[in-house]
Each structure stands twice: as structure tokens, then as C-alpha cells.
């Protein structure tokens, strides 16, 4: 409202109007002042509250409370329209400044929480995730089969014995009726450590070591490594055997057949038939090579059995009297049988493996299948 007062003519009306104007001005300044104070108060409050915020959600809620559509600052900005036009600009400017400052403060705080949350989420332990399984080791297939063989014989009353891999020529050959320069030595191509010491070519020396110490009855099996200069699809320079020996009064070839038949039926199955073929070993007489019906083709003939339908799995025989004499056993009173089998051969048949070298290549993809 504009009051036009002539300085010369101070009409009553004019005075009255002027007084009114003053009063109004006073009232307006007052309300303007109050609004400024209110604005300051809102800003202070908001900043205090923001300081106390402890997470992102709380911060967002607070932001809405002040800067949202129905927030305190927004409401304040609306109120400015009730101010007289000449004051609106000033108060509006102040209010917008406060709004801008608060927006910046909130942004800063919320951003800090957001990046914090990002970090915690990255490092956090997610208890709902399935755990990483601990890789468990397992027994080598040869160890598994050795154990299976030993268990069968243990149930039949055989005791497990072991002997040295590095063996005296005497135990490996001489005491087994294979004298030096005897042609039978050619059957086993030997790793010599020295003139008198060899890597044992079979587990048979353990028989002699046991009999030297123990008088009959003897019923043992001896699992272990053997070494021969040999390497191809069915031979490795190191391989495994299980030796068996049973000595007491009245042991016959029938006992040998019975024990080995029981063994074959248990390690393969009851349907697997056996065949005893006459053979020669210097330390047994008579000697036999034992074949089983091919477990792959059931005797029809396949690659594994070279189309014969039979697979050789062990050597056996009645202990030669010359061996008993070497250890001082009474050959009139005692008889016994012995056998030796290749563990790899049995493992290959049981697991259907065609190349013996796979056992020793340490390829986990192969080994983890057993
Ligand atoms: N030691 C013989 C071999 O390795 C196997 C065998 C053991 C034969 C006992 C007869 C008796 O070929």
C-alpha cells in the first residue's frame, strides 16, 4: 500500500494512514524476524539431528522429515508466500540458502553411509552361503585293493607280516632254491644294489624270514612292493604283491585250491571260476599258475583276456622241500603251500583299468575316481 502524504498538508487522514503504515511495518518486520529465527532454528535442529544419525535408513528418514514434500523446510518455503511481496525475496533467498546447505549436509552424510555399507557388504560374512567343502584325501586304489585282499585272508586266519624292500640276495634268491647263476634268475630281471643286495623282485623272501624265526604252524600273508627291470602297458618297475604261506602237518594241494577259490570268490564274486595250470617256480613243487574266468567278458573272449577267456592272477604251489631245509623245517613232518599275487592286476580287473601305468602317474583326475 502506498500512502501519498503531502508534506505541506498533514491531513488527519494522512497522519492516520501513516500511523497505520508504521504499525503494519512493525508487525511485518516482526513476522519477518520470526521467520528468520524459525529458519535458523530449523537448520540448527536438522544439523543436530543429522549428527546423531547412525545409519543410512535413519539418515534418509530424517532427510524426508526436513526436505521432503511435507518436510519442515518445504513447509517453511510455502509460508513465505504470506509475507509482503517486498520481503518475500529476502526471506525466500535465506530459506533457499538454508535448503541448499541442508541438502549438501544430508548428501554428504548419506553418501558416507552408502559407501560404508558397500564396504561392509563386501567384507561381510554371509552366513547363508553354503560352506566350501574341505577336500578329503582318499586311499590310493592299490592301497584299497591291498587292504581288501588282506582282510579276506585275515578272516581266514592269516596274519599280516612285512619285510624289507631292499633285500639280501640270500632271501630273495638263494634261500628260495634259486642259486647264483641258476637260469631261473632270468625269470626276474633284477635291480642290483650291490653283489649281495637287491631290490626284492617278489615278496617271497618274506616267507623265508618268517620261517627262520617261527616254527609251524605258519599262516601268513605279506603285502608289499616288488621291483623288476620292466616297463610297459602291463608292467611298472615297482609294483605290489601279496604273498601267502601256510605250513603245518597234512597241508595238501587241496587246501591251496580251497583257500584260493574262497579268496577269488570273495574279491570278485561267486561266479568267478578258477583254473590251475601246471607251471614252474624253483621254490614250489608242484607249481601252478592260477587263472580266473575273465571278469570283463565272462569267458566269451575280449581284449583284456586276449580272447582266451582266462586271466592269470597268481602263482602258487606246494613249498619245495629244499626251502624247508634252508630254514630247518622237518620235511617229513610238515608240508605247506605258498602263493603270490600281483595287486595291480587284481585292481585293474576290479576297476576296469587297461594301463597299469595310470596308477603311478599321480593324475588326480584318475585317482579321485576311487
Ligand atoms: N614269487 C612268485 C612271483 O613273483 C609268485 C609265487 C609265490 C609263486 C609263491 C609260488 C609261490 O612270480
mmCIF file of C-alpha atoms and ligand atoms in Angstrom:
data_model
loop_
_atom_site.group_PDB
_atom_site.id
_atom_site.type_symbol
_atom_site.label_atom_id
_atom_site.label_comp_id
_atom_site.label_asym_id
_atom_site.label_seq_id
_atom_site.Cartn_x
_atom_site.Cartn_y
_atom_site.Cartn_z
ATOM 1 C CA UNK A 1 0.000 0.000 0.000
ATOM 2 C CA UNK A 2 1.309 3.416 -0.987
ATOM 3 C CA UNK A 3 0.359 6.390 1.154
ATOM 4 C CA UNK A 4 0.846 9.642 -0.595
ATOM 5 C CA UNK A 5 1.424 12.307 2.034
ATOM 6 C CA UNK A 6 1.888 15.857 1.090
ATOM 7 C CA UNK A 7 4.477 17.375 3.398
ATOM 8 C CA UNK A 8 2.592 20.648 3.479
ATOM 9 C CA UNK A 9 -0.786 19.255 4.060
ATOM 10 C CA UNK A 10 -0.657 16.925 7.010
ATOM 11 C CA UNK A 11 -4.153 15.928 6.901
ATOM 12 C CA UNK A 12 -5.630 13.901 9.655
ATOM 13 C CA UNK A 13 -6.184 11.194 7.169
ATOM 14 C CA UNK A 14 -2.615 11.250 6.245
ATOM 15 C CA UNK A 15 -1.452 11.067 9.832
ATOM 16 C CA UNK A 16 -3.800 8.296 10.489
ATOM 17 C CA UNK A 17 -2.631 6.434 7.470
ATOM 18 C CA UNK A 18 0.959 6.960 8.358
ATOM 19 C CA UNK A 19 0.405 5.597 11.851
ATOM 20 C CA UNK A 20 -1.297 2.597 10.358
ATOM 21 C CA UNK A 21 1.549 2.093 7.971
ATOM 22 C CA UNK A 22 4.086 2.254 10.777
ATOM 23 C CA UNK A 23 2.163 -0.237 12.794
ATOM 24 C CA UNK A 24 1.911 -2.547 9.833
ATOM 25 C CA UNK A 25 5.542 -2.161 9.065
ATOM 26 C CA UNK A 26 6.351 -3.039 12.619
ATOM 27 C CA UNK A 27 4.118 -6.057 12.500
ATOM 28 C CA UNK A 28 5.639 -7.157 9.225
ATOM 29 C CA UNK A 29 9.203 -6.755 10.431
ATOM 30 C CA UNK A 30 8.265 -8.761 13.409
ATOM 31 C CA UNK A 31 6.885 -11.641 11.412
ATOM 32 C CA UNK A 32 9.847 -11.463 9.056
ATOM 33 C CA UNK A 33 12.195 -11.592 12.029
ATOM 34 C CA UNK A 34 10.284 -14.508 13.497
ATOM 35 C CA UNK A 35 10.504 -16.398 10.235
ATOM 36 C CA UNK A 36 14.231 -15.836 10.029
ATOM 37 C CA UNK A 37 14.612 -17.129 13.561
ATOM 38 C CA UNK A 38 12.411 -20.075 12.773
ATOM 39 C CA UNK A 39 14.506 -20.793 9.719
ATOM 40 C CA UNK A 40 17.683 -20.713 11.782
ATOM 41 C CA UNK A 41 16.093 -22.977 14.340
ATOM 42 C CA UNK A 42 15.026 -25.498 11.715
ATOM 43 C CA UNK A 43 18.526 -25.513 10.230
ATOM 44 C CA UNK A 44 20.166 -25.963 13.640
ATOM 45 C CA UNK A 45 17.773 -28.729 14.580
ATOM 46 C CA UNK A 46 18.263 -30.539 11.305
ATOM 47 C CA UNK A 47 22.048 -30.361 11.570
ATOM 48 C CA UNK A 48 21.993 -31.586 15.198
ATOM 49 C CA UNK A 49 19.685 -34.460 14.293
ATOM 50 C CA UNK A 50 21.879 -35.344 11.328
ATOM 51 C CA UNK A 51 24.912 -35.610 13.614
ATOM 52 C CA UNK A 52 23.090 -38.195 15.737
ATOM 53 C CA UNK A 53 22.107 -40.365 12.751
ATOM 54 C CA UNK A 54 23.733 -43.804 12.880
ATOM 55 C CA UNK A 55 22.770 -45.463 9.631
ATOM 56 C CA UNK A 56 21.586 -44.896 6.105
ATOM 57 C CA UNK A 57 17.898 -45.608 6.768
ATOM 58 C CA UNK A 58 17.791 -43.228 9.676
ATOM 59 C CA UNK A 59 19.536 -40.569 7.546
ATOM 60 C CA UNK A 60 17.028 -40.968 4.722
ATOM 61 C CA UNK A 61 14.085 -40.721 7.083
ATOM 62 C CA UNK A 62 15.497 -37.563 8.578
ATOM 63 C CA UNK A 63 16.049 -36.063 5.158
ATOM 64 C CA UNK A 64 12.367 -36.613 4.308
ATOM 65 C CA UNK A 65 11.423 -35.086 7.640
ATOM 66 C CA UNK A 66 13.173 -31.846 6.689
ATOM 67 C CA UNK A 67 13.488 -31.718 2.924
ATOM 68 C CA UNK A 68 10.683 -33.995 1.768
ATOM 69 C CA UNK A 69 7.460 -32.790 0.162
ATOM 70 C CA UNK A 70 5.841 -32.438 3.584
ATOM 71 C CA UNK A 71 9.125 -31.586 5.321
ATOM 72 C CA UNK A 72 9.791 -28.671 7.653
ATOM 73 C CA UNK A 73 11.909 -26.688 5.182
ATOM 74 C CA UNK A 74 9.411 -27.165 2.371
ATOM 75 C CA UNK A 75 6.560 -26.058 4.634
ATOM 76 C CA UNK A 76 8.618 -23.036 5.522
ATOM 77 C CA UNK A 77 9.163 -22.107 1.905
ATOM 78 C CA UNK A 78 5.415 -22.270 1.348
ATOM 79 C CA UNK A 79 4.792 -19.922 4.248
ATOM 80 C CA UNK A 80 6.913 -17.252 2.531
ATOM 81 C CA UNK A 81 4.003 -16.512 0.225
ATOM 82 C CA UNK A 82 2.202 -14.981 3.200
ATOM 83 C CA UNK A 83 4.911 -12.332 3.573
ATOM 84 C CA UNK A 84 4.501 -8.933 1.956
ATOM 85 C CA UNK A 85 5.910 -9.026 -1.589
ATOM 86 C CA UNK A 86 8.906 -6.796 -0.847
ATOM 87 C CA UNK A 87 10.032 -9.113 1.926
ATOM 88 C CA UNK A 88 9.449 -12.335 0.118
ATOM 89 C CA UNK A 89 12.600 -12.082 -1.931
ATOM 90 C CA UNK A 90 14.877 -11.656 1.040
ATOM 91 C CA UNK A 91 13.317 -14.373 3.178
ATOM 92 C CA UNK A 92 12.987 -16.634 0.157
ATOM 93 C CA UNK A 93 16.668 -16.195 -0.600
ATOM 94 C CA UNK A 94 17.575 -17.050 3.006
ATOM 95 C CA UNK A 95 15.265 -20.051 3.007
ATOM 96 C CA UNK A 96 16.719 -21.332 -0.258
ATOM 97 C CA UNK A 97 20.208 -20.977 1.147
ATOM 98 C CA UNK A 98 19.264 -22.974 4.207
ATOM 99 C CA UNK A 99 17.650 -25.586 1.995
ATOM 100 C CA UNK A 100 20.779 -25.806 -0.124
ATOM 101 C CA UNK A 101 23.068 -26.105 2.913
ATOM 102 C CA UNK A 102 20.910 -28.799 4.448
ATOM 103 C CA UNK A 103 20.717 -30.702 1.165
ATOM 104 C CA UNK A 104 24.520 -30.654 0.969
ATOM 105 C CA UNK A 105 24.897 -31.782 4.573
ATOM 106 C CA UNK A 106 22.442 -34.637 4.089
ATOM 107 C CA UNK A 107 24.057 -35.669 0.837
ATOM 108 C CA UNK A 108 27.455 -35.834 2.480
ATOM 109 C CA UNK A 109 26.239 -37.925 5.389
ATOM 110 C CA UNK A 110 24.116 -40.267 3.308
ATOM 111 C CA UNK A 111 26.934 -40.825 0.860
ATOM 112 C CA UNK A 112 29.291 -41.720 3.706
ATOM 113 C CA UNK A 113 26.793 -44.292 4.948
ATOM 114 C CA UNK A 114 26.279 -45.668 1.453
ATOM 115 C CA UNK A 115 29.953 -46.233 0.794
ATOM 116 C CA UNK A 116 30.337 -47.699 4.292
ATOM 117 C CA UNK A 117 27.558 -50.095 3.567
ATOM 118 C CA UNK A 118 29.215 -51.067 0.316
ATOM 119 C CA UNK A 119 32.417 -51.909 2.129
ATOM 120 C CA UNK A 120 30.743 -53.881 4.881
ATOM 121 C CA UNK A 121 28.692 -55.797 2.356
ATOM 122 C CA UNK A 122 31.905 -56.752 0.555
ATOM 123 C CA UNK A 123 33.696 -57.953 3.682
ATOM 124 C CA UNK A 124 30.673 -59.319 5.426
ATOM 125 C CA UNK A 125 30.380 -62.912 6.428
ATOM 126 C CA UNK A 126 27.333 -64.237 4.611
ATOM 127 C CA UNK A 127 26.148 -66.968 6.924
ATOM 128 C CA UNK A 128 23.552 -68.123 4.395
ATOM 129 C CA UNK A 129 26.183 -69.176 1.856
ATOM 130 C CA UNK A 130 26.872 -72.901 1.660
ATOM 131 C CA UNK A 131 30.339 -73.685 3.031
ATOM 132 C CA UNK A 132 33.318 -74.651 0.931
ATOM 133 C CA UNK A 133 33.759 -78.395 1.401
ATOM 134 C CA UNK A 134 37.107 -79.495 2.787
ATOM 135 C CA UNK A 135 38.804 -81.625 0.181
ATOM 136 C CA UNK A 136 39.279 -85.025 1.734
ATOM 137 C CA UNK A 137 42.078 -87.286 0.650
ATOM 138 C CA UNK A 138 41.489 -90.923 -0.100
ATOM 139 C CA UNK A 139 43.408 -94.139 -0.245
ATOM 140 C CA UNK A 140 45.260 -94.942 -3.435
ATOM 141 C CA UNK A 141 43.394 -97.651 -5.394
ATOM 142 C CA UNK A 142 46.323 -100.024 -4.888
ATOM 143 C CA UNK A 143 46.201 -99.457 -1.132
ATOM 144 C CA UNK A 144 42.446 -100.059 -1.176
ATOM 145 C CA UNK A 145 42.827 -103.370 -3.017
ATOM 146 C CA UNK A 146 45.770 -104.439 -0.832
ATOM 147 C CA UNK A 147 43.606 -103.849 2.213
ATOM 148 C CA UNK A 148 40.683 -105.745 0.695
ATOM 149 C CA UNK A 149 42.949 -108.719 -0.070
ATOM 150 C CA UNK A 150 44.441 -108.670 3.422
ATOM 151 C CA UNK A 151 41.007 -108.522 5.062
ATOM 152 C CA UNK A 152 39.849 -111.636 3.232
ATOM 153 C CA UNK A 153 42.907 -113.608 4.342
ATOM 154 C CA UNK A 154 42.716 -112.260 7.864
ATOM 155 C CA UNK A 155 39.200 -113.646 8.100
ATOM 156 C CA UNK A 156 40.666 -117.000 7.019
ATOM 157 C CA UNK A 157 43.107 -116.865 9.926
ATOM 158 C CA UNK A 158 46.183 -115.455 8.160
ATOM 159 C CA UNK A 159 48.442 -112.993 9.933
ATOM 160 C CA UNK A 160 49.974 -109.953 8.169
ATOM 161 C CA UNK A 161 53.780 -109.685 8.060
ATOM 162 C CA UNK A 162 56.110 -107.292 6.314
ATOM 163 C CA UNK A 163 59.711 -107.404 5.152
ATOM 164 C CA UNK A 164 62.355 -105.072 3.686
ATOM 165 C CA UNK A 165 62.153 -103.753 0.112
ATOM 166 C CA UNK A 166 65.950 -103.708 -0.096
ATOM 167 C CA UNK A 167 66.739 -107.363 0.372
ATOM 168 C CA UNK A 168 69.697 -109.677 0.631
ATOM 169 C CA UNK A 169 70.355 -111.836 -2.405
ATOM 170 C CA UNK A 170 70.158 -114.754 0.013
ATOM 171 C CA UNK A 171 66.481 -114.210 0.937
ATOM 172 C CA UNK A 172 65.365 -113.063 -2.484
ATOM 173 C CA UNK A 173 67.016 -115.959 -4.352
ATOM 174 C CA UNK A 174 69.280 -118.462 -2.608
ATOM 175 C CA UNK A 175 67.027 -119.481 0.264
ATOM 176 C CA UNK A 176 64.224 -119.868 -2.288
ATOM 177 C CA UNK A 177 66.170 -122.509 -4.153
ATOM 178 C CA UNK A 178 67.497 -120.110 -6.794
ATOM 179 C CA UNK A 179 71.295 -120.392 -6.542
ATOM 180 C CA UNK A 180 73.650 -117.915 -8.234
ATOM 181 C CA UNK A 181 73.990 -118.461 -11.968
ATOM 182 C CA UNK A 182 70.852 -120.589 -11.943
ATOM 183 C CA UNK A 183 68.870 -119.932 -15.140
ATOM 184 C CA UNK A 184 65.734 -119.309 -13.032
ATOM 185 C CA UNK A 185 67.211 -115.891 -12.118
ATOM 186 C CA UNK A 186 66.449 -114.764 -15.641
ATOM 187 C CA UNK A 187 62.721 -115.030 -14.845
ATOM 188 C CA UNK A 188 63.090 -111.875 -12.797
ATOM 189 C CA UNK A 189 65.146 -109.037 -14.195
ATOM 190 C CA UNK A 190 66.699 -107.683 -11.043
ATOM 191 C CA UNK A 191 67.773 -104.243 -9.777
ATOM 192 C CA UNK A 192 71.080 -104.928 -8.017
ATOM 193 C CA UNK A 193 72.139 -102.562 -5.247
ATOM 194 C CA UNK A 194 75.418 -104.460 -4.833
ATOM 195 C CA UNK A 195 76.587 -108.039 -5.378
ATOM 196 C CA UNK A 196 74.677 -109.262 -2.356
ATOM 197 C CA UNK A 197 71.886 -106.753 -2.132
ATOM 198 C CA UNK A 198 68.891 -106.372 -4.452
ATOM 199 C CA UNK A 199 65.567 -104.603 -4.601
ATOM 200 C CA UNK A 200 63.350 -107.584 -3.881
ATOM 201 C CA UNK A 201 61.885 -108.950 -7.096
ATOM 202 C CA UNK A 202 58.937 -110.540 -5.276
ATOM 203 C CA UNK A 203 57.508 -110.807 -1.761
ATOM 204 C CA UNK A 204 58.582 -114.460 -1.411
ATOM 205 C CA UNK A 205 61.704 -113.603 0.667
ATOM 206 C CA UNK A 206 59.297 -112.764 3.494
ATOM 207 C CA UNK A 207 58.310 -116.453 3.626
ATOM 208 C CA UNK A 208 61.909 -117.350 4.431
ATOM 209 C CA UNK A 209 62.270 -114.583 7.011
ATOM 210 C CA UNK A 210 59.132 -115.782 8.797
ATOM 211 C CA UNK A 211 60.061 -119.472 8.737
ATOM 212 C CA UNK A 212 63.560 -118.710 10.027
ATOM 213 C CA UNK A 213 62.019 -117.201 13.154
ATOM 214 C CA UNK A 214 58.908 -119.265 13.647
ATOM 215 C CA UNK A 215 58.164 -122.988 13.677
ATOM 216 C CA UNK A 216 54.932 -124.387 12.234
ATOM 217 C CA UNK A 217 52.044 -123.853 12.182
ATOM 218 C CA UNK A 218 52.556 -120.800 9.982
ATOM 219 C CA UNK A 219 49.738 -118.935 8.308
ATOM 220 C CA UNK A 220 50.825 -115.545 6.984
ATOM 221 C CA UNK A 221 50.241 -113.077 4.205
ATOM 222 C CA UNK A 222 52.846 -110.489 3.280
ATOM 223 C CA UNK A 223 51.785 -107.442 1.254
ATOM 224 C CA UNK A 224 54.425 -105.144 -0.175
ATOM 225 C CA UNK A 225 56.299 -103.614 -3.075
ATOM 226 C CA UNK A 226 58.413 -105.577 -5.552
ATOM 227 C CA UNK A 227 60.811 -104.332 -8.229
ATOM 228 C CA UNK A 228 61.795 -105.578 -11.645
ATOM 229 C CA UNK A 229 63.516 -104.027 -14.651
ATOM 230 C CA UNK A 230 60.360 -103.914 -16.710
ATOM 231 C CA UNK A 231 58.079 -101.196 -18.070
ATOM 232 C CA UNK A 232 55.167 -101.383 -20.481
ATOM 233 C CA UNK A 233 51.355 -101.250 -20.560
ATOM 234 C CA UNK A 234 51.129 -104.118 -18.044
ATOM 235 C CA UNK A 235 54.415 -103.689 -16.110
ATOM 236 C CA UNK A 236 55.870 -100.941 -13.929
ATOM 237 C CA UNK A 237 59.371 -101.167 -12.400
ATOM 238 C CA UNK A 238 57.732 -101.036 -8.963
ATOM 239 C CA UNK A 239 54.563 -103.000 -8.328
ATOM 240 C CA UNK A 240 52.785 -104.709 -5.475
ATOM 241 C CA UNK A 241 52.347 -108.294 -4.423
ATOM 242 C CA UNK A 242 50.652 -110.154 -1.651
ATOM 243 C CA UNK A 243 52.464 -113.298 -0.627
ATOM 244 C CA UNK A 244 50.792 -116.136 1.222
ATOM 245 C CA UNK A 245 52.243 -119.063 3.160
ATOM 246 C CA UNK A 246 50.636 -121.822 5.139
ATOM 247 C CA UNK A 247 52.697 -124.592 6.738
ATOM 248 C CA UNK A 248 51.648 -127.302 9.163
ATOM 249 C CA UNK A 249 51.127 -131.077 9.263
ATOM 250 C CA UNK A 250 48.995 -132.515 6.473
ATOM 251 C CA UNK A 251 48.646 -129.489 4.216
ATOM 252 C CA UNK A 252 47.759 -130.551 0.684
ATOM 253 C CA UNK A 253 47.244 -129.063 -2.734
ATOM 254 C CA UNK A 254 43.528 -129.343 -1.956
ATOM 255 C CA UNK A 255 43.954 -126.810 0.888
ATOM 256 C CA UNK A 256 45.708 -124.443 -1.522
ATOM 257 C CA UNK A 257 42.868 -124.766 -4.038
ATOM 258 C CA UNK A 258 40.251 -124.290 -1.349
ATOM 259 C CA UNK A 259 41.848 -121.180 0.108
ATOM 260 C CA UNK A 260 42.454 -119.573 -3.296
ATOM 261 C CA UNK A 261 38.944 -120.398 -4.506
ATOM 262 C CA UNK A 262 37.463 -118.789 -1.402
ATOM 263 C CA UNK A 263 39.677 -115.777 -1.961
ATOM 264 C CA UNK A 264 38.729 -115.332 -5.634
ATOM 265 C CA UNK A 265 35.035 -115.699 -4.833
ATOM 266 C CA UNK A 266 35.302 -113.021 -2.176
ATOM 267 C CA UNK A 267 37.431 -110.478 -4.044
ATOM 268 C CA UNK A 268 35.453 -110.902 -7.312
ATOM 269 C CA UNK A 269 32.281 -112.951 -6.971
ATOM 270 C CA UNK A 270 30.993 -116.490 -6.505
ATOM 271 C CA UNK A 271 30.527 -116.926 -10.260
ATOM 272 C CA UNK A 272 34.216 -116.420 -11.000
ATOM 273 C CA UNK A 273 35.712 -119.848 -11.672
ATOM 274 C CA UNK A 274 39.400 -120.733 -11.320
ATOM 275 C CA UNK A 275 41.834 -122.772 -13.347
ATOM 276 C CA UNK A 276 45.088 -124.227 -12.014
ATOM 277 C CA UNK A 277 47.679 -124.542 -14.766
ATOM 278 C CA UNK A 278 50.899 -126.523 -14.196
ATOM 279 C CA UNK A 279 53.844 -124.159 -14.038
ATOM 280 C CA UNK A 280 57.334 -123.829 -12.626
ATOM 281 C CA UNK A 281 58.801 -121.924 -9.671
ATOM 282 C CA UNK A 282 62.089 -123.048 -8.103
ATOM 283 C CA UNK A 283 60.610 -122.741 -4.584
ATOM 284 C CA UNK A 284 57.408 -124.741 -5.090
ATOM 285 C CA UNK A 285 56.732 -128.264 -6.304
ATOM 286 C CA UNK A 286 54.299 -128.820 -7.829
ATOM 287 C CA UNK A 287 53.740 -125.302 -9.057
ATOM 288 C CA UNK A 288 50.744 -123.751 -10.671
ATOM 289 C CA UNK A 289 49.635 -120.556 -12.290
ATOM 290 C CA UNK A 290 46.109 -119.685 -11.355
ATOM 291 C CA UNK A 291 43.769 -118.143 -13.900
ATOM 292 C CA UNK A 292 40.288 -116.804 -13.332
ATOM 293 C CA UNK A 293 37.425 -116.619 -15.799
ATOM 294 C CA UNK A 294 37.712 -113.209 -17.429
ATOM 295 C CA UNK A 295 35.706 -110.851 -15.220
ATOM 296 C CA UNK A 296 35.212 -108.473 -18.153
ATOM 297 C CA UNK A 297 33.724 -110.806 -20.797
ATOM 298 C CA UNK A 298 32.816 -113.725 -18.510
ATOM 299 C CA UNK A 299 34.849 -116.079 -20.686
ATOM 300 C CA UNK A 300 33.490 -115.077 -24.103
ATOM 301 C CA UNK A 301 36.835 -113.592 -25.068
ATOM 302 C CA UNK A 302 37.819 -109.917 -25.123
ATOM 303 C CA UNK A 303 40.809 -107.626 -25.453
ATOM 304 C CA UNK A 304 41.638 -107.800 -21.732
ATOM 305 C CA UNK A 305 41.915 -111.623 -21.707
ATOM 306 C CA UNK A 306 43.491 -111.675 -25.206
ATOM 307 C CA UNK A 307 40.397 -113.602 -26.345
ATOM 308 C CA UNK A 308 41.314 -116.628 -24.217
ATOM 309 C CA UNK A 309 38.507 -116.115 -21.693
ATOM 310 C CA UNK A 310 41.041 -116.527 -18.854
ATOM 311 C CA UNK A 311 43.194 -114.140 -16.838
ATOM 312 C CA UNK A 312 46.321 -115.076 -14.941
ATOM 313 C CA UNK A 313 46.158 -113.671 -11.401
ATOM 314 C CA UNK A 314 48.668 -115.556 -9.289
ATOM 315 C CA UNK A 315 51.466 -118.035 -8.935
ATOM 316 C CA UNK A 316 51.299 -120.796 -6.346
ATOM 317 C CA UNK A 317 52.479 -124.243 -5.333
ATOM 318 C CA UNK A 318 53.472 -126.607 -2.549
ATOM 319 C CA UNK A 319 56.562 -125.341 -0.745
ATOM 320 C CA UNK A 320 59.674 -127.073 -2.133
ATOM 321 C CA UNK A 321 61.430 -129.302 0.429
ATOM 322 C CA UNK A 322 64.698 -127.526 -0.392
ATOM 323 C CA UNK A 323 63.198 -124.313 1.024
ATOM 324 C CA UNK A 324 62.123 -126.079 4.234
ATOM 325 C CA UNK A 325 65.632 -127.461 4.583
ATOM 326 C CA UNK A 326 67.148 -123.974 4.332
ATOM 327 C CA UNK A 327 65.080 -122.832 7.330
ATOM 328 C CA UNK A 328 65.441 -126.095 9.240
ATOM 329 C CA UNK A 329 61.874 -127.368 8.998
ATOM 330 C CA UNK A 330 61.301 -131.127 9.241
ATOM 331 C CA UNK A 331 60.329 -132.056 5.660
ATOM 332 C CA UNK A 332 58.900 -135.408 6.762
ATOM 333 C CA UNK A 333 56.525 -133.806 9.193
ATOM 334 C CA UNK A 334 55.460 -130.555 7.542
ATOM 335 C CA UNK A 335 54.039 -129.590 4.241
ATOM 336 C CA UNK A 336 52.734 -126.239 3.092
ATOM 337 C CA UNK A 337 51.634 -124.102 0.243
ATOM 338 C CA UNK A 338 52.640 -120.646 -0.924
ATOM 339 C CA UNK A 339 51.202 -118.200 -3.389
ATOM 340 C CA UNK A 340 51.946 -114.755 -4.702
ATOM 341 C CA UNK A 341 49.618 -112.405 -6.499
ATOM 342 C CA UNK A 342 50.010 -109.099 -8.283
ATOM 343 C CA UNK A 343 47.895 -106.391 -6.625
ATOM 344 C CA UNK A 344 47.878 -104.130 -9.713
ATOM 345 C CA UNK A 345 46.497 -106.981 -11.808
ATOM 346 C CA UNK A 346 43.612 -107.501 -9.434
ATOM 347 C CA UNK A 347 42.989 -103.746 -9.145
ATOM 348 C CA UNK A 348 42.953 -103.399 -12.962
ATOM 349 C CA UNK A 349 40.355 -106.161 -13.225
ATOM 350 C CA UNK A 350 38.230 -104.857 -10.382
ATOM 351 C CA UNK A 351 38.237 -101.248 -11.608
ATOM 352 C CA UNK A 352 38.387 -101.980 -15.340
ATOM 353 C CA UNK A 353 41.708 -100.207 -15.981
ATOM 354 C CA UNK A 354 43.706 -101.184 -19.040
ATOM 355 C CA UNK A 355 47.005 -99.409 -18.467
ATOM 356 C CA UNK A 356 48.896 -100.244 -15.254
ATOM 357 C CA UNK A 357 50.950 -97.028 -15.520
ATOM 358 C CA UNK A 358 47.855 -94.945 -14.688
ATOM 359 C CA UNK A 359 48.265 -95.979 -11.054
ATOM 360 C CA UNK A 360 51.575 -94.165 -10.828
ATOM 361 C CA UNK A 361 51.116 -91.019 -12.907
ATOM 362 C CA UNK A 362 49.661 -89.145 -9.911
ATOM 363 C CA UNK A 363 46.886 -87.691 -12.062
ATOM 364 C CA UNK A 364 44.204 -86.622 -9.598
ATOM 365 C CA UNK A 365 41.503 -86.865 -12.262
ATOM 366 C CA UNK A 366 42.286 -90.582 -12.368
ATOM 367 C CA UNK A 367 42.886 -91.157 -8.660
ATOM 368 C CA UNK A 368 39.809 -89.272 -7.441
ATOM 369 C CA UNK A 369 37.559 -91.847 -9.113
ATOM 370 C CA UNK A 370 38.324 -94.483 -6.489
HETATM 371 N N1 LIG B 1 57.073 -115.129 -6.205
HETATM 372 C C1 LIG B 1 56.423 -115.587 -7.397
HETATM 373 C C2 LIG B 1 56.449 -114.488 -8.443
HETATM 374 O O1 LIG B 1 56.677 -113.340 -8.078
HETATM 375 C C3 LIG B 1 55.000 -115.964 -7.142
HETATM 376 C C4 LIG B 1 54.885 -117.163 -6.253
HETATM 377 C C5 LIG B 1 54.825 -117.000 -4.885
HETATM 378 C C6 LIG B 1 54.829 -118.442 -6.816
HETATM 379 C C7 LIG B 1 54.724 -118.121 -4.068
HETATM 380 C C8 LIG B 1 54.700 -119.539 -5.994
HETATM 381 C C9 LIG B 1 54.647 -119.371 -4.653
HETATM 382 O O2 LIG B 1 56.271 -114.719 -9.618
#
